[in-house]
Structure formats: C-alpha cells, structure tokens
Amino acid sequence: GAGTSVGLNFGTTGKQIDAWHKHIIEDVYISGFSTHCKLLNTRQVIFNNCTFRGVETSGSKSLDLTSESGFFCGDMWFNSCDLSSYGTGSSASKTCEFTAGGTIMGLKFSNCHIYHGATAAMYFTGSAGMVQDININNCQFDYSAGTTTTNVGIWLDNTDAATEEDVTMWKDFRITGNYFQTYGKALYIQPGTAALHNLIAKQVTFSNNYVANCHAYAVSIQSAEDVV
C-alpha cells in the first residue's frame, strides 16, 4: 500500500497493528528503495539477520518507525541486522528515523551494523510524544564517507518543538557496549527553543562504548537528568 518507494511496509494511518505473539522476520535482504522498512503504529515484531541496504540510493533510509498521536509503536527486537543509508555527505540521510507523535517504547537493537547517516545513524524526533525503554547494545556505528563534524551517531532531537506542549520526552535509554567510528558526535541530546530550560531526557545510560575518530564531541547533552 505504500508504493514502490517502500520495500517492506507495516501499518496504515489511523490504525493500530497489534499481536498477541511476536511476528518473526528472518534473513530478508532489501535494497534500492527510498525507505527500506517502514513501521507505523505497529508492535510485536522480531527482525533476525535482516539487511536493509540503502548505500546505493541517495537520501534513502533503512528504517522509518513512527507512532501517530494516540497510537503505539514498539515492542520490537532487531538482532544481527545490517542497516545502512547513502554514504555521501551531501545527502542529508538518516539511516534509522524514529518519529513519536504518540508513544514509541520497547525497542531493542543488538549486534547490529548501522552504517552512514549524513545527518544521523539513529535519529529520534517527535511532537508531544514519548520515547521510552530503548536498548542499543553491542552495535557498530560506522560513518565512512569522509570527515564531518555535523553528523551524529544517535541523536535525540527536539528542535521541531514550537511550544512546551510539543516537546517529546526521552526516557530510559540504555546505550551500552557499542562502537562509534568517524561521527561528529556519538550521542547528541538536543532540546528545542521552547524546551531549552525544560527537562527532555531522563535516565540515559551511555556506558562501555568505544568512540573513535570523533570530529567534534563524543557526547553532547543539553536539558537532561540522570545521565550516566
């Protein structure tokens, strides 16, 4: 239903896809699309050993995960997956993009390769949403398209928040045991103008990560508490 711009598509606007048992998707290879895997208002999916490869398609993204206002997207595990976006710095691509209009919760990434992202490898944004219980463990983040100070490994971005009510809350992020190579920043927590003095992130753990050849700051954090 999403047309040829999307490789693997879950979800319909204004509807919730639910399950009493996790669906399992294994050993799937997708390339050549603008968005390789799109998940909208969907829960209970396991991805094992999947490749969503966007390095040949300018501006592409591997993963687009969205919750609309009043809906939930999450309870998913990405295990041993290869996620990549176009590798040219002039392409403002995001390898994985997460947009919380409602709630995004219960995501686990383990033993994944997450490549490139001229904007970010993992980009979290939203409007008046909640993103909680995110585990990113033992993954390799690698940007190999040249030297840059602006791209980010994992970016929690609230700059689209026009008012305090638009602010998205980030909570319970556990980012442990990962490898970051040649990013401007490995982790960036950024408030919007309206949220500059308001709490946007709680209980973020960034531990036992290896950051190599960082061209700006290994970690840049604003408006957060309980960050370890």
PDB file of C-alpha atoms in Angstrom:
ATOM      1  CA  GLY A   1       0.000   0.000   0.000  1.00  0.00           C
ATOM      2  CA  ALA A   2       2.991   2.350   0.230  1.00  0.00           C
ATOM      3  CA  GLY A   3       4.025   2.192  -3.410  1.00  0.00           C
ATOM      4  CA  THR A   4       7.431   1.313  -4.782  1.00  0.00           C
ATOM      5  CA  SER A   5       9.246   3.847  -2.596  1.00  0.00           C
ATOM      6  CA  VAL A   6       8.987   1.453   0.382  1.00  0.00           C
ATOM      7  CA  GLY A   7      10.461  -2.034   0.451  1.00  0.00           C
ATOM      8  CA  LEU A   8       8.737  -3.566   3.491  1.00  0.00           C
ATOM      9  CA  ASN A   9       5.685  -1.751   4.880  1.00  0.00           C
ATOM     10  CA  PHE A  10       3.731  -2.273   8.111  1.00  0.00           C
ATOM     11  CA  GLY A  11       0.784  -0.159   9.189  1.00  0.00           C
ATOM     12  CA  THR A  12      -1.898   2.232   7.979  1.00  0.00           C
ATOM     13  CA  THR A  13      -2.554   5.810   9.016  1.00  0.00           C
ATOM     14  CA  GLY A  14      -5.084   5.976  11.858  1.00  0.00           C
ATOM     15  CA  LYS A  15      -4.931   2.238  12.587  1.00  0.00           C
ATOM     16  CA  GLN A  16      -3.080   0.125  15.171  1.00  0.00           C
ATOM     17  CA  ILE A  17      -1.414  -3.162  14.218  1.00  0.00           C
ATOM     18  CA  ASP A  18      -1.274  -5.380  17.298  1.00  0.00           C
ATOM     19  CA  ALA A  19      -0.406  -9.006  18.031  1.00  0.00           C
ATOM     20  CA  TRP A  20      -0.599 -11.418  20.939  1.00  0.00           C
ATOM     21  CA  HIS A  21       2.590 -13.074  19.765  1.00  0.00           C
ATOM     22  CA  LYS A  22       5.661 -11.616  18.082  1.00  0.00           C
ATOM     23  CA  HIS A  23       5.896 -11.899  14.324  1.00  0.00           C
ATOM     24  CA  ILE A  24       9.359 -13.073  13.186  1.00  0.00           C
ATOM     25  CA  ILE A  25      11.076 -11.809  10.023  1.00  0.00           C
ATOM     26  CA  GLU A  26      14.379 -13.521   9.236  1.00  0.00           C
ATOM     27  CA  ASP A  27      17.078 -13.486   6.558  1.00  0.00           C
ATOM     28  CA  VAL A  28      15.462 -10.741   4.453  1.00  0.00           C
ATOM     29  CA  TYR A  29      17.565  -8.555   2.137  1.00  0.00           C
ATOM     30  CA  ILE A  30      16.115  -5.277   0.774  1.00  0.00           C
ATOM     31  CA  SER A  31      17.902  -2.600  -1.272  1.00  0.00           C
ATOM     32  CA  GLY A  32      17.195   0.143  -3.793  1.00  0.00           C
ATOM     33  CA  PHE A  33      14.211   1.833  -2.104  1.00  0.00           C
ATOM     34  CA  SER A  34      13.834   5.313  -0.613  1.00  0.00           C
ATOM     35  CA  THR A  35      12.694   3.640   2.630  1.00  0.00           C
ATOM     36  CA  HIS A  36      13.621   0.011   3.085  1.00  0.00           C
ATOM     37  CA  CYS A  37      11.467  -0.852   6.101  1.00  0.00           C
ATOM     38  CA  LYS A  38       8.561   1.305   7.331  1.00  0.00           C
ATOM     39  CA  LEU A  39       6.736   0.599  10.603  1.00  0.00           C
ATOM     40  CA  LEU A  40       3.678   2.689  11.521  1.00  0.00           C
ATOM     41  CA  ASN A  41       1.636   2.146  14.723  1.00  0.00           C
ATOM     42  CA  THR A  42       2.918  -1.444  14.865  1.00  0.00           C
ATOM     43  CA  ARG A  43       4.015  -3.707  17.733  1.00  0.00           C
ATOM     44  CA  GLN A  44       5.384  -7.195  18.384  1.00  0.00           C
ATOM     45  CA  VAL A  45       7.889  -7.842  15.568  1.00  0.00           C
ATOM     46  CA  ILE A  46      11.299  -9.543  15.712  1.00  0.00           C
ATOM     47  CA  PHE A  47      13.816  -8.954  12.915  1.00  0.00           C
ATOM     48  CA  ASN A  48      16.645 -11.514  12.783  1.00  0.00           C
ATOM     49  CA  ASN A  49      19.611 -11.258  10.433  1.00  0.00           C
ATOM     50  CA  CYS A  50      17.923  -8.790   8.057  1.00  0.00           C
ATOM     51  CA  THR A  51      19.698  -6.357   5.727  1.00  0.00           C
ATOM     52  CA  PHE A  52      18.081  -3.050   4.746  1.00  0.00           C
ATOM     53  CA  ARG A  53      20.731  -1.620   2.458  1.00  0.00           C
ATOM     54  CA  GLY A  54      20.453   1.955   1.237  1.00  0.00           C
ATOM     55  CA  VAL A  55      24.004   2.785   0.227  1.00  0.00           C
ATOM     56  CA  GLU A  56      23.149   2.932  -3.489  1.00  0.00           C
ATOM     57  CA  THR A  57      20.118   5.259  -3.141  1.00  0.00           C
ATOM     58  CA  SER A  58      20.649   8.975  -2.432  1.00  0.00           C
ATOM     59  CA  GLY A  59      18.722  10.253   0.593  1.00  0.00           C
ATOM     60  CA  SER A  60      17.470   6.780   1.496  1.00  0.00           C
ATOM     61  CA  LYS A  61      16.867   5.384   4.964  1.00  0.00           C
ATOM     62  CA  SER A  62      16.948   1.815   6.197  1.00  0.00           C
ATOM     63  CA  LEU A  63      14.289   2.092   8.888  1.00  0.00           C
ATOM     64  CA  ASP A  64      11.375   4.502   9.415  1.00  0.00           C
ATOM     65  CA  LEU A  65       9.445   3.874  12.645  1.00  0.00           C
ATOM     66  CA  THR A  66       6.518   6.187  13.529  1.00  0.00           C
ATOM     67  CA  SER A  67       3.765   6.417  16.125  1.00  0.00           C
ATOM     68  CA  GLU A  68       0.884   8.776  15.387  1.00  0.00           C
ATOM     69  CA  SER A  69      -0.854  10.756  18.128  1.00  0.00           C
ATOM     70  CA  GLY A  70      -2.785   8.361  20.351  1.00  0.00           C
ATOM     71  CA  PHE A  71      -1.040   5.289  18.929  1.00  0.00           C
ATOM     72  CA  PHE A  72       1.819   2.979  19.963  1.00  0.00           C
ATOM     73  CA  CYS A  73       4.781   1.657  18.010  1.00  0.00           C
ATOM     74  CA  GLY A  74       7.292  -0.679  19.598  1.00  0.00           C
ATOM     75  CA  ASP A  75       7.917  -3.978  21.400  1.00  0.00           C
ATOM     76  CA  MET A  76      10.415  -4.907  18.693  1.00  0.00           C
ATOM     77  CA  TRP A  77      13.813  -6.559  18.565  1.00  0.00           C
ATOM     78  CA  PHE A  78      16.382  -6.021  15.809  1.00  0.00           C
ATOM     79  CA  ASN A  79      19.036  -8.718  16.172  1.00  0.00           C
ATOM     80  CA  SER A  80      22.142  -9.057  13.973  1.00  0.00           C
ATOM     81  CA  CYS A  81      20.736  -6.724  11.318  1.00  0.00           C
ATOM     82  CA  ASP A  82      22.641  -4.603   8.783  1.00  0.00           C
ATOM     83  CA  LEU A  83      21.161  -1.102   8.404  1.00  0.00           C
ATOM     84  CA  SER A  84      22.745   1.426   6.056  1.00  0.00           C
ATOM     85  CA  SER A  85      21.954   4.656   4.231  1.00  0.00           C
ATOM     86  CA  TYR A  86      23.525   6.506   1.332  1.00  0.00           C
ATOM     87  CA  GLY A  87      27.182   7.120   2.035  1.00  0.00           C
ATOM     88  CA  THR A  88      27.704  10.610   0.603  1.00  0.00           C
ATOM     89  CA  GLY A  89      27.995  13.544   2.988  1.00  0.00           C
ATOM     90  CA  SER A  90      25.962  15.844   0.727  1.00  0.00           C
ATOM     91  CA  SER A  91      22.942  13.578   1.159  1.00  0.00           C
ATOM     92  CA  ALA A  92      21.104  14.557   4.348  1.00  0.00           C
ATOM     93  CA  SER A  93      20.119  10.995   5.104  1.00  0.00           C
ATOM     94  CA  LYS A  94      19.124   9.330   8.344  1.00  0.00           C
ATOM     95  CA  THR A  95      19.847   5.619   8.477  1.00  0.00           C
ATOM     96  CA  CYS A  96      17.127   4.972  11.086  1.00  0.00           C
ATOM     97  CA  GLU A  97      14.446   7.580  11.865  1.00  0.00           C
ATOM     98  CA  PHE A  98      12.017   7.377  14.801  1.00  0.00           C
ATOM     99  CA  THR A  99       9.119   9.872  14.965  1.00  0.00           C
ATOM    100  CA  ALA A 100       6.936   9.952  18.094  1.00  0.00           C
ATOM    101  CA  GLY A 101       3.580  11.636  17.613  1.00  0.00           C
ATOM    102  CA  GLY A 102       2.316   9.140  20.177  1.00  0.00           C
ATOM    103  CA  THR A 103       4.361   6.527  22.073  1.00  0.00           C
ATOM    104  CA  ILE A 104       7.435   4.618  20.921  1.00  0.00           C
ATOM    105  CA  MET A 105       8.502   2.102  23.529  1.00  0.00           C
ATOM    106  CA  GLY A 106      10.318  -1.197  23.908  1.00  0.00           C
ATOM    107  CA  LEU A 107      12.906  -1.211  21.115  1.00  0.00           C
ATOM    108  CA  LYS A 108      15.969  -3.434  21.311  1.00  0.00           C
ATOM    109  CA  PHE A 109      18.908  -3.309  18.901  1.00  0.00           C
ATOM    110  CA  SER A 110      21.642  -5.872  19.483  1.00  0.00           C
ATOM    111  CA  ASN A 111      24.664  -6.976  17.450  1.00  0.00           C
ATOM    112  CA  CYS A 112      23.667  -4.756  14.518  1.00  0.00           C
ATOM    113  CA  HIS A 113      25.805  -2.919  11.957  1.00  0.00           C
ATOM    114  CA  ILE A 114      24.430   0.605  11.462  1.00  0.00           C
ATOM    115  CA  TYR A 115      26.257   2.491   8.731  1.00  0.00           C
ATOM    116  CA  HIS A 116      26.471   6.088   7.495  1.00  0.00           C
ATOM    117  CA  GLY A 117      23.733   8.681   8.020  1.00  0.00           C
ATOM    118  CA  ALA A 118      24.878  12.078   6.767  1.00  0.00           C
ATOM    119  CA  THR A 119      22.504  13.575   9.361  1.00  0.00           C
ATOM    120  CA  ALA A 120      22.395  10.709  11.857  1.00  0.00           C
ATOM    121  CA  ALA A 121      22.637   6.948  12.048  1.00  0.00           C
ATOM    122  CA  MET A 122      19.752   6.875  14.561  1.00  0.00           C
ATOM    123  CA  TYR A 123      17.547   9.971  14.688  1.00  0.00           C
ATOM    124  CA  PHE A 124      14.763  10.312  17.294  1.00  0.00           C
ATOM    125  CA  THR A 125      12.261  13.157  16.983  1.00  0.00           C
ATOM    126  CA  GLY A 126       8.561  13.799  17.543  1.00  0.00           C
ATOM    127  CA  SER A 127       5.777  16.143  18.584  1.00  0.00           C
ATOM    128  CA  ALA A 128       4.320  15.858  22.098  1.00  0.00           C
ATOM    129  CA  GLY A 129       5.274  12.184  22.142  1.00  0.00           C
ATOM    130  CA  MET A 130       7.058   9.749  24.448  1.00  0.00           C
ATOM    131  CA  VAL A 131      10.054   7.577  23.592  1.00  0.00           C
ATOM    132  CA  GLN A 132      10.943   5.132  26.359  1.00  0.00           C
ATOM    133  CA  ASP A 133      12.724   1.866  27.080  1.00  0.00           C
ATOM    134  CA  ILE A 134      15.232   1.863  24.222  1.00  0.00           C
ATOM    135  CA  ASN A 135      18.138  -0.605  24.348  1.00  0.00           C
ATOM    136  CA  ILE A 136      21.054  -0.282  21.911  1.00  0.00           C
ATOM    137  CA  ASN A 137      23.721  -2.848  22.749  1.00  0.00           C
ATOM    138  CA  ASN A 138      26.849  -4.224  21.081  1.00  0.00           C
ATOM    139  CA  CYS A 139      26.217  -2.466  17.757  1.00  0.00           C
ATOM    140  CA  GLN A 140      28.722  -0.980  15.317  1.00  0.00           C
ATOM    141  CA  PHE A 141      28.072   2.582  14.086  1.00  0.00           C
ATOM    142  CA  ASP A 142      30.372   3.435  11.210  1.00  0.00           C
ATOM    143  CA  TYR A 143      30.447   6.570   9.046  1.00  0.00           C
ATOM    144  CA  SER A 144      32.988   6.135   6.268  1.00  0.00           C
ATOM    145  CA  ALA A 145      32.023   8.850   3.771  1.00  0.00           C
ATOM    146  CA  GLY A 146      34.639  11.389   4.841  1.00  0.00           C
ATOM    147  CA  THR A 147      35.368  13.823   7.647  1.00  0.00           C
ATOM    148  CA  THR A 148      32.440  15.751   9.119  1.00  0.00           C
ATOM    149  CA  THR A 149      31.697  17.492  12.417  1.00  0.00           C
ATOM    150  CA  THR A 150      27.935  17.653  11.985  1.00  0.00           C
ATOM    151  CA  ASN A 151      26.668  14.106  11.625  1.00  0.00           C
ATOM    152  CA  VAL A 152      25.642  12.131  14.699  1.00  0.00           C
ATOM    153  CA  GLY A 153      25.604   8.501  15.753  1.00  0.00           C
ATOM    154  CA  ILE A 154      22.498   8.689  17.997  1.00  0.00           C
ATOM    155  CA  TRP A 155      20.545  11.977  18.032  1.00  0.00           C
ATOM    156  CA  LEU A 156      17.625  12.830  20.351  1.00  0.00           C
ATOM    157  CA  ASP A 157      16.285  15.983  18.693  1.00  0.00           C
ATOM    158  CA  ASN A 158      13.530  18.306  19.947  1.00  0.00           C
ATOM    159  CA  THR A 159      14.304  21.290  17.727  1.00  0.00           C
ATOM    160  CA  ASP A 160      10.924  20.947  15.972  1.00  0.00           C
ATOM    161  CA  ALA A 161       9.094  21.698  19.246  1.00  0.00           C
ATOM    162  CA  ALA A 162       7.368  25.062  18.702  1.00  0.00           C
ATOM    163  CA  THR A 163       5.836  25.193  22.203  1.00  0.00           C
ATOM    164  CA  GLU A 164       6.388  23.469  25.515  1.00  0.00           C
ATOM    165  CA  GLU A 165       3.399  21.205  24.745  1.00  0.00           C
ATOM    166  CA  ASP A 166       5.165  19.972  21.599  1.00  0.00           C
ATOM    167  CA  VAL A 167       8.167  18.624  23.491  1.00  0.00           C
ATOM    168  CA  THR A 168       8.854  14.892  23.202  1.00  0.00           C
ATOM    169  CA  MET A 169      10.160  13.128  26.323  1.00  0.00           C
ATOM    170  CA  TRP A 170      13.041  10.657  26.073  1.00  0.00           C
ATOM    171  CA  LYS A 171      13.313   8.186  28.959  1.00  0.00           C
ATOM    172  CA  ASP A 172      15.201   5.011  29.836  1.00  0.00           C
ATOM    173  CA  PHE A 173      17.721   4.831  27.015  1.00  0.00           C
ATOM    174  CA  ARG A 174      20.439   2.220  27.587  1.00  0.00           C
ATOM    175  CA  ILE A 175      23.288   2.630  25.091  1.00  0.00           C
ATOM    176  CA  THR A 176      25.991   0.180  26.085  1.00  0.00           C
ATOM    177  CA  GLY A 177      28.932  -1.658  24.570  1.00  0.00           C
ATOM    178  CA  ASN A 178      28.730  -0.059  21.109  1.00  0.00           C
ATOM    179  CA  TYR A 179      31.398   1.099  18.654  1.00  0.00           C
ATOM    180  CA  PHE A 180      31.215   4.551  17.009  1.00  0.00           C
ATOM    181  CA  GLN A 181      33.590   5.406  14.165  1.00  0.00           C
ATOM    182  CA  THR A 182      34.150   8.814  12.465  1.00  0.00           C
ATOM    183  CA  TYR A 183      30.998  10.660  13.578  1.00  0.00           C
ATOM    184  CA  GLY A 184      30.911  14.329  14.567  1.00  0.00           C
ATOM    185  CA  LYS A 185      29.143  13.292  17.788  1.00  0.00           C
ATOM    186  CA  ALA A 186      28.474   9.777  19.039  1.00  0.00           C
ATOM    187  CA  LEU A 187      25.494  10.874  21.201  1.00  0.00           C
ATOM    188  CA  TYR A 188      23.622  14.193  20.935  1.00  0.00           C
ATOM    189  CA  ILE A 189      20.684  15.174  23.168  1.00  0.00           C
ATOM    190  CA  GLN A 190      19.272  18.474  21.873  1.00  0.00           C
ATOM    191  CA  PRO A 191      16.272  20.479  23.142  1.00  0.00           C
ATOM    192  CA  GLY A 192      14.121  22.751  21.039  1.00  0.00           C
ATOM    193  CA  THR A 193      13.944  26.506  21.581  1.00  0.00           C
ATOM    194  CA  ALA A 194      10.724  26.211  23.571  1.00  0.00           C
ATOM    195  CA  ALA A 195      12.171  23.416  25.680  1.00  0.00           C
ATOM    196  CA  LEU A 196      15.557  24.954  26.345  1.00  0.00           C
ATOM    197  CA  HIS A 197      15.074  25.087  30.106  1.00  0.00           C
ATOM    198  CA  ASN A 198      12.720  22.129  30.383  1.00  0.00           C
ATOM    199  CA  LEU A 199      13.603  18.539  31.024  1.00  0.00           C
ATOM    200  CA  ILE A 200      13.622  16.431  27.867  1.00  0.00           C
ATOM    201  CA  ALA A 201      15.698  13.373  28.807  1.00  0.00           C
ATOM    202  CA  LYS A 202      15.722  11.190  31.914  1.00  0.00           C
ATOM    203  CA  GLN A 203      17.705   8.116  32.785  1.00  0.00           C
ATOM    204  CA  VAL A 204      20.022   7.842  29.800  1.00  0.00           C
ATOM    205  CA  THR A 205      22.891   5.386  30.222  1.00  0.00           C
ATOM    206  CA  PHE A 206      25.878   5.671  27.884  1.00  0.00           C
ATOM    207  CA  SER A 207      28.481   3.196  29.071  1.00  0.00           C
ATOM    208  CA  ASN A 208      31.306   0.954  27.856  1.00  0.00           C
ATOM    209  CA  ASN A 209      31.103   2.434  24.362  1.00  0.00           C
ATOM    210  CA  TYR A 210      34.161   2.861  22.154  1.00  0.00           C
ATOM    211  CA  VAL A 211      34.277   6.156  20.241  1.00  0.00           C
ATOM    212  CA  ALA A 212      36.949   6.500  17.547  1.00  0.00           C
ATOM    213  CA  ASN A 213      37.962   9.473  15.356  1.00  0.00           C
ATOM    214  CA  CYS A 214      35.223  11.748  16.646  1.00  0.00           C
ATOM    215  CA  HIS A 215      35.443  15.125  14.865  1.00  0.00           C
ATOM    216  CA  ALA A 216      33.522  17.305  17.358  1.00  0.00           C
ATOM    217  CA  TYR A 217      32.307  15.913  20.705  1.00  0.00           C
ATOM    218  CA  ALA A 218      31.995  12.312  21.772  1.00  0.00           C
ATOM    219  CA  VAL A 219      28.855  13.237  23.735  1.00  0.00           C
ATOM    220  CA  SER A 220      26.834  16.488  23.684  1.00  0.00           C
ATOM    221  CA  ILE A 221      23.938  16.785  26.165  1.00  0.00           C
ATOM    222  CA  GLN A 222      21.503  19.600  26.984  1.00  0.00           C
ATOM    223  CA  SER A 223      18.479  19.632  29.331  1.00  0.00           C
ATOM    224  CA  ALA A 224      18.784  16.147  30.775  1.00  0.00           C
ATOM    225  CA  GLU A 225      18.974  14.454  34.142  1.00  0.00           C
ATOM    226  CA  ASP A 226      20.095  11.052  35.439  1.00  0.00           C
ATOM    227  CA  VAL A 227      22.544  10.690  32.580  1.00  0.00           C
ATOM    228  CA  VAL A 228      25.307   8.161  33.227  1.00  0.00           C
TER     229      VAL A 228
END
